[in-house]
Coordinates of C-alpha atoms in Angstrom, one line a residue:
Chain A
M224 CA -88.4 69.4 -133.4
R225 CA -86.2 65.7 -133.8
G226 CA -89.0 63.3 -134.2
P227 CA -89.3 59.4 -132.8
A228 CA -86.3 58.5 -135.6
A229 CA -84.5 61.1 -135.0
N230 CA -84.7 60.6 -131.1
A231 CA -84.0 56.7 -131.8
E232 CA -81.0 57.5 -133.8
L233 CA -79.6 60.2 -131.2
A234 CA -79.9 57.7 -128.2
L235 CA -78.0 55.0 -129.8
L236 CA -74.6 57.8 -130.3
L237 CA -75.4 59.2 -126.5
E238 CA -75.6 55.6 -125.6
V239 CA -72.1 55.1 -127.1
A240 CA -70.7 58.6 -125.8
G241 CA -71.8 57.6 -122.3
T242 CA -68.1 57.0 -120.4
P243 CA -67.4 54.8 -118.3
K244 CA -69.5 51.9 -119.7
P245 CA -67.5 49.2 -118.1
G246 CA -66.2 46.5 -120.8
N247 CA -68.2 48.4 -123.8
V248 CA -67.4 50.8 -126.6
D249 CA -67.5 54.5 -125.2
R250 CA -66.1 58.0 -125.5
R251 CA -63.1 57.4 -124.0
C252 CA -62.3 53.5 -125.0
D253 CA -62.2 51.4 -128.2
L254 CA -62.3 47.8 -128.8
E255 CA -59.5 46.3 -130.8
T256 CA -61.3 45.9 -134.1
L257 CA -64.5 47.3 -132.9
R258 CA -64.3 51.0 -132.4
F259 CA -66.6 54.0 -131.6
E260 CA -66.3 55.5 -135.3
H261 CA -67.9 51.9 -136.3
F262 CA -71.1 52.7 -133.8
L263 CA -71.3 56.6 -135.1
A264 CA -71.7 55.1 -138.7
G265 CA -74.1 52.2 -137.6
A266 CA -76.2 54.8 -135.9
V267 CA -76.1 56.6 -138.7
G268 CA -77.0 54.1 -140.9
A269 CA -79.4 53.0 -139.2
R270 CA -81.8 56.0 -139.3
E271 CA -83.3 54.8 -142.9
G272 CA -85.1 51.7 -141.1
L273 CA -86.2 54.0 -138.3
E274 CA -87.7 56.6 -140.5
L275 CA -89.6 53.6 -142.0
A276 CA -91.0 52.8 -138.3
E277 CA -91.8 56.1 -137.7
D278 CA -94.0 56.2 -141.3
G279 CA -95.9 53.0 -140.7
A280 CA -93.8 50.5 -142.4
P281 CA -94.3 46.8 -140.9
I282 CA -91.7 46.2 -137.6
G283 CA -89.9 43.4 -139.7
D284 CA -89.0 45.5 -142.9
A285 CA -87.9 48.6 -140.7
F286 CA -85.7 46.4 -138.7
E287 CA -84.4 44.4 -141.8
T288 CA -83.6 47.9 -143.2
A289 CA -82.2 49.6 -140.0
V290 CA -79.9 46.4 -139.7
L291 CA -78.7 46.4 -143.3
G292 CA -77.7 50.4 -142.8
M293 CA -76.4 49.5 -139.7
S294 CA -73.9 47.1 -141.0
E295 CA -72.3 49.3 -143.5
Q296 CA -69.1 50.0 -141.7
S297 CA -66.2 47.6 -141.3
G298 CA -66.5 47.3 -137.2
G299 CA -69.4 44.5 -137.6
N300 CA -72.2 44.1 -135.2
T301 CA -72.5 47.2 -133.6
Q302 CA -76.2 47.5 -132.3
F303 CA -78.4 44.9 -133.6
G304 CA -79.9 44.2 -129.9
C305 CA -80.3 48.5 -129.6
L306 CA -82.4 48.3 -133.1
L307 CA -84.7 45.2 -131.9
L308 CA -85.8 47.3 -129.2
L309 CA -85.8 50.8 -130.4
V310 CA -87.9 50.0 -133.4
P311 CA -91.2 49.1 -131.6
L312 CA -90.5 52.1 -129.2
V313 CA -90.4 54.3 -132.3
K314 CA -93.5 52.8 -133.4
A315 CA -95.4 53.1 -129.8
A316 CA -93.8 57.0 -129.8
T317 CA -95.4 57.5 -133.1
A318 CA -99.2 56.1 -132.4
G319 CA -98.5 57.9 -129.4
D320 CA -98.2 56.1 -126.6
L321 CA -95.3 55.2 -125.5
S322 CA -96.4 53.1 -122.2
P323 CA -95.6 49.7 -121.5
R324 CA -99.4 49.4 -122.4
G325 CA -98.4 51.0 -125.8
V326 CA -95.3 49.3 -126.8
G327 CA -96.8 46.0 -125.6
E328 CA -99.8 46.5 -128.1
V329 CA -97.3 47.1 -130.7
C330 CA -95.6 44.1 -130.1
E331 CA -99.0 42.3 -129.9
S332 CA -100.0 43.3 -133.2
T333 CA -96.5 41.9 -134.8
T334 CA -96.9 39.1 -137.8
V335 CA -95.5 36.0 -139.3
A336 CA -93.9 38.6 -141.9
D337 CA -92.7 40.7 -139.0
A338 CA -90.6 37.5 -137.6
A339 CA -89.3 36.7 -141.0
G340 CA -88.0 40.1 -141.6
F341 CA -86.7 39.5 -138.3
Y342 CA -84.4 36.3 -139.3
R343 CA -83.7 38.0 -142.5
A344 CA -81.4 40.4 -140.4
F345 CA -79.5 38.2 -139.0
E346 CA -78.2 37.4 -142.8
H347 CA -76.6 41.6 -142.7
V348 CA -74.4 41.1 -139.7
D349 CA -72.7 38.8 -137.7
V350 CA -74.8 38.6 -134.3
A351 CA -73.7 36.9 -131.0
V352 CA -76.7 34.6 -129.8
G353 CA -76.9 31.9 -127.8
D354 CA -77.6 28.1 -129.2
P355 CA -81.9 27.5 -129.7
P356 CA -84.0 26.1 -127.2
K357 CA -84.4 22.7 -127.3
G358 CA -86.8 21.7 -129.9
M359 CA -86.2 25.2 -131.6
D360 CA -83.4 23.8 -134.4
A361 CA -85.5 24.7 -137.2
L362 CA -85.8 28.4 -136.1
D363 CA -82.1 28.8 -135.1
V364 CA -81.6 32.6 -136.1
H365 CA -78.2 31.2 -137.8
R366 CA -80.4 29.9 -140.4
G367 CA -81.4 33.7 -141.5
A368 CA -84.2 33.4 -144.3
D369 CA -84.0 29.8 -144.2
A370 CA -86.1 29.4 -141.0
V371 CA -89.2 31.6 -142.8
P372 CA -90.7 28.0 -144.1
T373 CA -90.8 27.1 -140.5
L374 CA -92.5 30.2 -139.4
R375 CA -95.0 30.1 -141.9
E376 CA -96.0 26.4 -141.0
R377 CA -96.2 26.9 -137.3
D378 CA -97.8 30.4 -137.7
L379 CA -95.3 32.3 -135.0
T380 CA -95.5 36.1 -135.2
L381 CA -92.3 38.1 -134.0
L382 CA -93.9 38.2 -130.6
D383 CA -94.3 34.6 -130.3
V384 CA -90.5 34.3 -131.2
M385 CA -89.6 36.6 -128.4
A386 CA -91.5 34.6 -126.2
R387 CA -89.6 31.4 -127.5
S388 CA -86.4 33.4 -125.9
E389 CA -86.7 33.9 -122.6
D390 CA -83.3 33.9 -121.6
D391 CA -82.5 36.9 -123.7
A392 CA -83.1 40.0 -121.6
N393 CA -83.8 42.1 -125.2
A394 CA -86.5 39.4 -125.8
R395 CA -88.4 39.6 -122.0
E396 CA -88.5 43.1 -122.7
W397 CA -90.5 42.4 -125.9
H398 CA -93.1 40.1 -123.9
E399 CA -93.2 42.2 -120.3
G400 CA -93.7 45.7 -121.8
F401 CA -90.2 46.8 -121.2
P402 CA -90.5 47.0 -118.0
R403 CA -86.3 47.4 -117.5
T404 CA -86.3 50.0 -120.3
F405 CA -89.2 52.4 -118.7
R406 CA -87.9 52.5 -115.0
A407 CA -84.2 53.1 -116.2
A408 CA -85.8 56.2 -118.5
E409 CA -87.2 57.4 -115.3
S410 CA -83.7 57.1 -113.9
I411 CA -82.0 59.4 -116.5
A412 CA -85.3 61.9 -116.2
A413 CA -84.8 62.3 -112.5
D414 CA -80.9 62.2 -112.8
E415 CA -78.5 65.5 -113.1
G416 CA -76.0 66.6 -115.3
P417 CA -74.8 65.7 -118.9
I418 CA -77.0 63.2 -120.3
T419 CA -74.3 61.0 -121.5
D420 CA -73.0 60.9 -117.9
R421 CA -76.7 60.0 -116.8
A422 CA -76.6 57.3 -119.4
A423 CA -72.9 55.6 -118.3
R424 CA -74.9 55.8 -114.4
A425 CA -77.9 53.8 -116.1
F426 CA -76.3 51.5 -117.4
L427 CA -74.4 50.6 -114.1
D428 CA -77.5 50.1 -112.7
L429 CA -79.3 48.2 -115.3
L430 CA -76.1 45.6 -115.2
A431 CA -76.3 45.3 -111.6
E432 CA -80.0 44.4 -112.0
T433 CA -79.6 41.0 -113.4
E434 CA -76.9 38.9 -115.5
D435 CA -75.8 40.6 -119.1
T436 CA -77.4 38.2 -121.7
L437 CA -74.3 38.7 -124.1
V438 CA -72.0 37.9 -121.3
R439 CA -73.5 34.8 -120.5
T440 CA -73.6 33.8 -124.5
Q441 CA -70.1 34.6 -124.9
H442 CA -68.4 33.5 -121.1
G443 CA -71.0 31.3 -119.4
E444 CA -73.4 31.7 -116.4
T445 CA -70.4 32.2 -114.0
V446 CA -68.8 35.2 -115.4
A447 CA -72.1 36.7 -116.1
R448 CA -73.0 36.3 -112.2
E449 CA -69.6 37.5 -111.6
V450 CA -70.2 40.9 -114.0
W451 CA -73.4 41.2 -112.3
Q452 CA -72.5 41.1 -108.5
R453 CA -69.6 43.4 -108.8
A454 CA -71.7 45.8 -110.7
G455 CA -73.9 46.6 -107.6
R456 CA -70.2 47.4 -105.8
I457 CA -69.4 49.9 -108.0
D458 CA -69.5 52.9 -105.8
S459 CA -67.6 55.4 -107.7
R460 CA -66.3 56.9 -111.2
A461 CA -63.1 56.0 -110.4
E462 CA -64.2 52.4 -109.6
A463 CA -66.1 52.5 -112.7
E464 CA -62.8 53.0 -114.6
E465 CA -60.5 51.0 -113.3
W466 CA -63.4 48.1 -113.7
A467 CA -63.8 49.1 -117.3
D468 CA -60.1 48.4 -117.6
E469 CA -60.2 45.2 -116.3
L470 CA -63.1 43.9 -118.5
V471 CA -61.7 45.1 -121.0
A472 CA -58.1 43.2 -120.5
R473 CA -60.9 40.2 -120.0
G474 CA -62.9 40.4 -123.5
I475 CA -66.0 40.9 -121.4
N476 CA -68.7 42.9 -123.5
P477 CA -72.1 43.8 -121.3
G478 CA -73.6 44.7 -124.9
T479 CA -77.1 43.7 -124.1
T480 CA -77.1 46.1 -121.1
A481 CA -76.0 48.8 -123.6
D482 CA -79.1 47.8 -126.0
L483 CA -81.5 48.7 -122.7
T484 CA -79.6 52.0 -121.9
A485 CA -79.8 53.0 -125.6
A486 CA -84.0 52.0 -125.0
A487 CA -84.4 53.9 -121.9
L488 CA -82.5 57.0 -123.5
F489 CA -85.2 57.2 -126.4
V490 CA -87.6 57.2 -123.9
A491 CA -86.0 59.5 -122.0
L492 CA -85.4 62.1 -125.1
E493 CA -89.5 61.3 -126.2
R494 CA -90.3 62.2 -122.5
G495 CA -88.3 65.7 -122.7
V496 CA -84.5 65.0 -121.5
E497 CA -82.5 67.4 -123.6
P498 CA -79.2 66.9 -124.5
Chain B
M114 CA -76.1 52.5 -148.6
R115 CA -75.6 55.9 -147.4
G116 CA -76.8 58.7 -149.5
P117 CA -75.1 62.0 -149.5
A118 CA -77.4 63.2 -146.8
A119 CA -76.4 60.4 -144.7
N120 CA -72.9 60.7 -145.4
A121 CA -72.9 64.3 -144.6
E122 CA -74.1 63.5 -141.0
L123 CA -71.7 61.2 -140.5
A124 CA -69.1 63.7 -141.5
L125 CA -70.4 66.0 -138.9
L126 CA -69.9 63.2 -136.4
L127 CA -66.7 61.9 -137.4
E128 CA -65.0 65.3 -137.2
V129 CA -66.2 65.9 -133.8
A130 CA -65.1 62.2 -132.8
G131 CA -61.7 63.0 -133.8
T132 CA -58.7 63.7 -131.0
P133 CA -56.9 65.6 -130.5
K134 CA -58.4 68.6 -132.6
P135 CA -56.3 71.6 -130.3
G136 CA -58.9 73.8 -128.5
N137 CA -62.0 72.3 -129.8
V138 CA -64.9 69.9 -128.4
D139 CA -63.6 66.3 -129.6
R140 CA -63.9 62.8 -128.0
R141 CA -62.0 63.7 -125.3
C142 CA -62.3 67.2 -124.4
D143 CA -65.6 69.2 -123.4
L144 CA -65.9 73.1 -123.3
E145 CA -67.5 74.1 -120.1
T146 CA -71.1 75.0 -121.9
L147 CA -70.7 73.3 -125.5
R148 CA -69.8 69.5 -125.2
F149 CA -69.6 66.2 -127.2
E150 CA -73.6 65.4 -126.5
H151 CA -74.8 69.2 -127.8
F152 CA -72.8 68.2 -131.4
L153 CA -74.4 64.8 -131.3
A154 CA -77.7 66.0 -131.1
G155 CA -76.4 69.1 -133.6
A156 CA -75.6 66.4 -136.4
V157 CA -78.6 64.2 -135.9
G158 CA -80.7 67.6 -136.1
A159 CA -79.1 68.7 -139.2
R160 CA -80.1 65.7 -141.2
E161 CA -83.9 66.8 -142.4
G162 CA -82.1 70.1 -144.1
L163 CA -79.3 67.8 -145.3
E164 CA -82.0 65.4 -146.6
L165 CA -83.6 68.5 -148.4
A166 CA -80.7 69.1 -150.2
E167 CA -80.2 65.7 -151.5
D168 CA -83.9 65.7 -152.6
G169 CA -83.5 68.7 -155.0
A170 CA -84.7 71.6 -152.7
P171 CA -83.2 74.9 -152.9
I172 CA -79.8 75.4 -151.0
G173 CA -81.3 78.1 -148.9
D174 CA -84.5 76.2 -147.4
A175 CA -81.8 73.3 -147.1
F176 CA -79.4 75.5 -145.0
E177 CA -82.0 76.8 -142.6
T178 CA -83.7 73.7 -142.1
A179 CA -80.6 72.2 -141.0
V180 CA -79.4 74.9 -139.0
L181 CA -83.1 75.1 -137.2
G182 CA -82.4 71.5 -136.9
M183 CA -78.9 71.3 -135.0
S184 CA -80.3 74.2 -133.2
E185 CA -82.5 71.8 -131.0
Q186 CA -79.8 71.3 -127.6
S187 CA -78.9 73.6 -125.1
G188 CA -75.3 73.9 -126.4
G189 CA -75.9 76.7 -128.5
N190 CA -74.2 76.8 -132.1
T191 CA -72.4 73.9 -133.0
Q192 CA -71.9 72.9 -136.9
F193 CA -73.4 76.6 -138.7
G194 CA -70.1 76.6 -140.3
C195 CA -70.3 73.0 -141.5
L196 CA -73.5 73.2 -142.8
L197 CA -72.7 76.0 -145.0
L198 CA -70.0 74.0 -146.4
L199 CA -71.9 70.8 -146.6
V200 CA -75.0 71.5 -148.0
P201 CA -73.5 73.0 -151.5
L202 CA -71.6 69.6 -151.1
V203 CA -74.3 67.4 -150.9
K204 CA -76.0 69.0 -154.0
A205 CA -73.2 68.7 -156.2
A206 CA -72.7 64.7 -154.8
T207 CA -76.4 64.1 -155.7
A208 CA -75.8 65.9 -159.1
G209 CA -73.1 63.3 -159.9
D210 CA -70.0 65.7 -159.5
L211 CA -68.7 66.2 -156.3
S212 CA -65.6 68.1 -157.7
P213 CA -64.1 71.7 -157.2
R214 CA -66.3 72.2 -160.9
G215 CA -69.3 70.5 -159.6
V216 CA -69.7 72.5 -156.5
G217 CA -68.8 75.5 -157.9
E218 CA -71.8 75.0 -160.3
V219 CA -74.0 75.0 -157.5
C220 CA -72.7 78.1 -156.1
E221 CA -72.9 79.8 -159.0
S222 CA -76.8 78.8 -159.3
T223 CA -77.9 80.1 -156.1
T224 CA -80.7 82.7 -156.0
V225 CA -81.4 85.9 -153.9
A226 CA -84.0 83.8 -152.4
D227 CA -81.1 81.6 -151.3
A228 CA -79.3 84.4 -149.6
A229 CA -82.5 85.4 -147.8
G230 CA -82.5 81.5 -146.5
F231 CA -78.7 82.0 -145.3
Y232 CA -80.0 85.1 -143.5
R233 CA -83.0 83.8 -141.8
A234 CA -80.6 81.1 -140.9
F235 CA -79.0 83.1 -138.4
E236 CA -82.1 84.0 -136.5
H237 CA -82.1 80.4 -135.3
V238 CA -79.0 79.8 -133.3
D239 CA -76.1 82.6 -132.2
V240 CA -73.2 82.7 -134.4
A241 CA -69.9 84.4 -133.6
V242 CA -69.0 86.5 -136.9
G243 CA -66.8 89.5 -137.2
D244 CA -68.8 92.7 -138.1
P245 CA -70.0 93.7 -141.9
P246 CA -67.3 95.0 -144.6
K247 CA -67.6 98.4 -144.6
G248 CA -70.5 99.7 -146.6
M249 CA -72.4 96.7 -145.8
D250 CA -73.9 97.4 -142.3
A251 CA -77.7 96.8 -144.0
L252 CA -76.4 92.9 -144.9
D253 CA -75.0 92.8 -141.5
V254 CA -76.1 88.6 -140.8
H255 CA -77.2 89.8 -137.5
R256 CA -80.0 91.3 -138.8
G257 CA -81.5 88.0 -139.9
A258 CA -84.4 88.3 -142.1
D259 CA -84.3 92.4 -141.3
A260 CA -81.8 92.2 -144.2
V261 CA -84.0 90.1 -147.1
P262 CA -85.3 93.4 -148.3
T263 CA -81.4 94.9 -149.0
L264 CA -80.6 91.5 -150.7
R265 CA -83.7 91.9 -153.1
E266 CA -83.1 95.4 -153.6
R267 CA -79.2 94.7 -154.9
D268 CA -80.4 91.4 -156.0
L269 CA -77.6 89.4 -154.3
T270 CA -77.4 85.8 -154.6
L271 CA -75.9 83.9 -152.0
L272 CA -72.6 83.7 -153.9
D273 CA -72.5 87.0 -154.2
V274 CA -72.9 87.5 -150.6
M275 CA -70.0 84.9 -149.8
A276 CA -68.1 86.9 -152.3
R277 CA -68.6 90.2 -150.0
S278 CA -67.1 87.8 -147.0
E279 CA -63.5 87.2 -148.1
D280 CA -62.4 87.3 -144.7
D281 CA -63.9 84.4 -143.8
A282 CA -62.8 80.9 -144.6
N283 CA -65.7 79.5 -145.4
A284 CA -66.9 81.7 -147.9
R285 CA -63.6 81.7 -149.7
E286 CA -64.3 78.0 -150.2
W287 CA -67.6 78.9 -152.0
H288 CA -66.1 81.4 -154.1
E289 CA -63.3 79.6 -155.2
G290 CA -64.4 75.9 -155.5
F291 CA -63.7 74.4 -152.3
P292 CA -60.0 74.5 -152.8
R293 CA -59.1 73.4 -149.1
T294 CA -62.0 70.9 -148.4
F295 CA -61.1 69.0 -151.6
R296 CA -57.2 68.9 -150.6
A297 CA -58.1 67.8 -147.2
A298 CA -59.8 64.9 -148.9
E299 CA -57.4 63.7 -150.8
S300 CA -54.8 63.5 -147.4
I301 CA -57.5 61.8 -145.4
A302 CA -58.3 59.2 -148.3
A303 CA -54.2 59.0 -148.8
D304 CA -53.5 58.3 -144.9
E305 CA -53.8 55.6 -142.8
G306 CA -55.7 54.2 -139.6
P307 CA -59.1 54.4 -138.0
I308 CA -60.6 57.8 -139.6
T309 CA -61.0 59.8 -136.8
D310 CA -57.6 59.7 -136.2
R311 CA -57.3 60.6 -140.0
A312 CA -59.4 63.6 -138.9
A313 CA -57.2 64.7 -136.6
R314 CA -54.6 64.9 -138.3
A315 CA -56.3 66.8 -141.5
F316 CA -57.9 69.3 -138.8
L317 CA -53.7 70.0 -137.9
D318 CA -53.1 70.1 -141.3
L319 CA -55.5 72.4 -142.5
L320 CA -54.5 74.6 -138.9
A321 CA -51.2 74.9 -140.3
E322 CA -52.1 76.4 -144.1
T323 CA -53.6 79.8 -142.6
E324 CA -55.4 81.7 -139.9
D325 CA -58.5 80.3 -138.8
T326 CA -61.5 82.5 -139.0
L327 CA -63.0 82.3 -135.6
V328 CA -60.0 82.4 -133.7
R329 CA -59.5 85.7 -135.6
T330 CA -63.1 86.7 -135.1
Q331 CA -62.9 86.3 -131.5
H332 CA -59.0 86.4 -130.4
G333 CA -57.8 89.0 -133.0
E334 CA -55.2 88.9 -135.6
T335 CA -52.3 88.1 -133.1
V336 CA -53.5 85.5 -131.5
A337 CA -55.2 83.7 -135.1
R338 CA -51.3 84.0 -136.9
E339 CA -49.5 82.7 -133.5
V340 CA -52.1 79.6 -133.3
W341 CA -51.6 78.8 -137.7
Q342 CA -47.7 79.3 -136.6
R343 CA -47.5 76.5 -134.0
A344 CA -49.6 74.3 -135.6
G345 CA -47.0 73.9 -138.2
R346 CA -44.9 73.3 -135.4
I347 CA -46.5 70.5 -133.6
D348 CA -44.5 67.2 -134.8
S349 CA -46.5 64.4 -132.6
R350 CA -50.1 63.3 -131.0
A351 CA -48.5 64.0 -127.5
E352 CA -47.8 67.8 -128.8
A353 CA -51.0 68.3 -129.9
E354 CA -52.6 67.0 -126.6
E355 CA -50.5 69.2 -124.8
W356 CA -51.4 72.9 -127.0
A357 CA -55.1 71.4 -126.8
D358 CA -54.7 71.8 -123.0
E359 CA -53.6 75.2 -123.3
L360 CA -55.8 76.1 -126.0
V361 CA -58.6 75.1 -124.1
A362 CA -57.3 76.7 -120.8
R363 CA -56.9 80.0 -123.1
G364 CA -60.5 80.0 -124.5
I365 CA -59.1 79.3 -128.2
N366 CA -61.4 77.3 -130.2
P367 CA -60.5 77.1 -134.3
G368 CA -63.6 76.4 -135.3
T369 CA -63.4 77.3 -138.6
T370 CA -60.8 75.1 -139.4
A371 CA -63.1 72.1 -137.7
D372 CA -65.9 73.4 -140.9
L373 CA -63.3 72.4 -143.3
T374 CA -62.3 69.0 -141.5
A375 CA -66.1 68.0 -141.8
A376 CA -66.4 69.2 -145.7
A377 CA -63.2 67.3 -146.1
L378 CA -64.4 63.8 -144.3
F379 CA -67.8 64.3 -146.0
V380 CA -66.2 64.0 -149.5
A381 CA -63.8 61.5 -148.3
L382 CA -66.9 59.1 -147.3
E383 CA -68.4 60.0 -150.3
R384 CA -65.2 58.7 -152.5
G385 CA -65.4 55.2 -150.3
V386 CA -63.8 55.7 -147.5
E387 CA -65.1 53.9 -145.1
P388 CA -65.4 53.9 -141.2

């Protein structure tokens, strides 16, 4: 039986295999310097950190190890955001309560040391994130381990850090009990057909819910809103494929929505959806 | 750093991602009941057994565990033959001698218990294999664990079993020091471009070398010879893609050549080829 760490790795693979996922790398689409094979290697490399999470290691250590392993390929950042969601979900599954309450408890239990692991993880790979909120310069994630003394001074846990990043869809999952993740997991479970096709549909549904954080960071509010609203008007696979080509041509990559899709796939796998 | 077990899993993933691989499931091709996602789950599930091999477990146990994990998906047999090649290669890599001699020593050291593990593995998944050679009925692999008393009586190691299956290309690798695997690994390392494209080219080169065992088992000598000779005349990616459609339509699946491709990818990864 695949345990939570194995299912988390499989979720990463099924996410990237699902097609069409407009703007993102998928089974049928490579970007110029970021290719499908980089995601395969990223998923395999992340397994060790995911197993640490399953074995009871602190979230910060497990996350940093997963990111370090993920980064052992030449494509750059492939699954940083996915892992930020998957690590607490793996811990909740291992504890036997993979629910909003269960993962909420895992997040509540994070420490300053976990926050330090999160910051250290940014030293292993180049992650596209926005500027820090006002007054948070000392906690800019780009500082990596240099931010750790400030975390200690202010006694900030990893959940505290997430609570200060409200604009980020992944951070919102962290402090709200992963509502979008669990909702999308239910859709995947209720859906029919190959699991990679379900993943692609879940991705589009999530994209139609709200702005993608990475698109907003890289292209601004107007483009993020356009992508969100357009996603809601996609009615067929053919339309999705056409739109996918357009987004790739414009360099628009809804990466945060892919993170949520991977998290939802993990929950669906744990609940018995079978490839 | 990815260890041998992780690289073996990654080799399984890169093999199935390489396209076009005429007749086989790949990144762009699903068969009717055997799909890309089944290979992703098969690779993830095999990891535990591959880690046993890395951790020094006997080959038979590691192989059986890998096959059992691989089979936890609804597509059926995905990577039995790949694992038969990868498990001794992982052990040779772990021992620090990933060479024809090193893997030869691993195969020489197998025991009757390893042969028993190999037979038990056939109980976990339906593998397409030919009839046993004359006088070998008691050792028909379809007997699974029922063949174990005969293995014990005749004192047959796993290498002995392989030596009695000369018609099988994977068994031949076992008793000849993996010559095709190492040669193809050198081609992959010397080749250029994305590693999945190199995998697809290595597959075609291997297919042009000799008859594919699975094609011969499923379709007979004449078809196996036709596929082998046609592979040697494929000159371009476009031709390979056209031929791929033809083979899929005819239900011809050169699976043994895919096994060798995965093994060669593993050796290439261990020697520093980087996705």
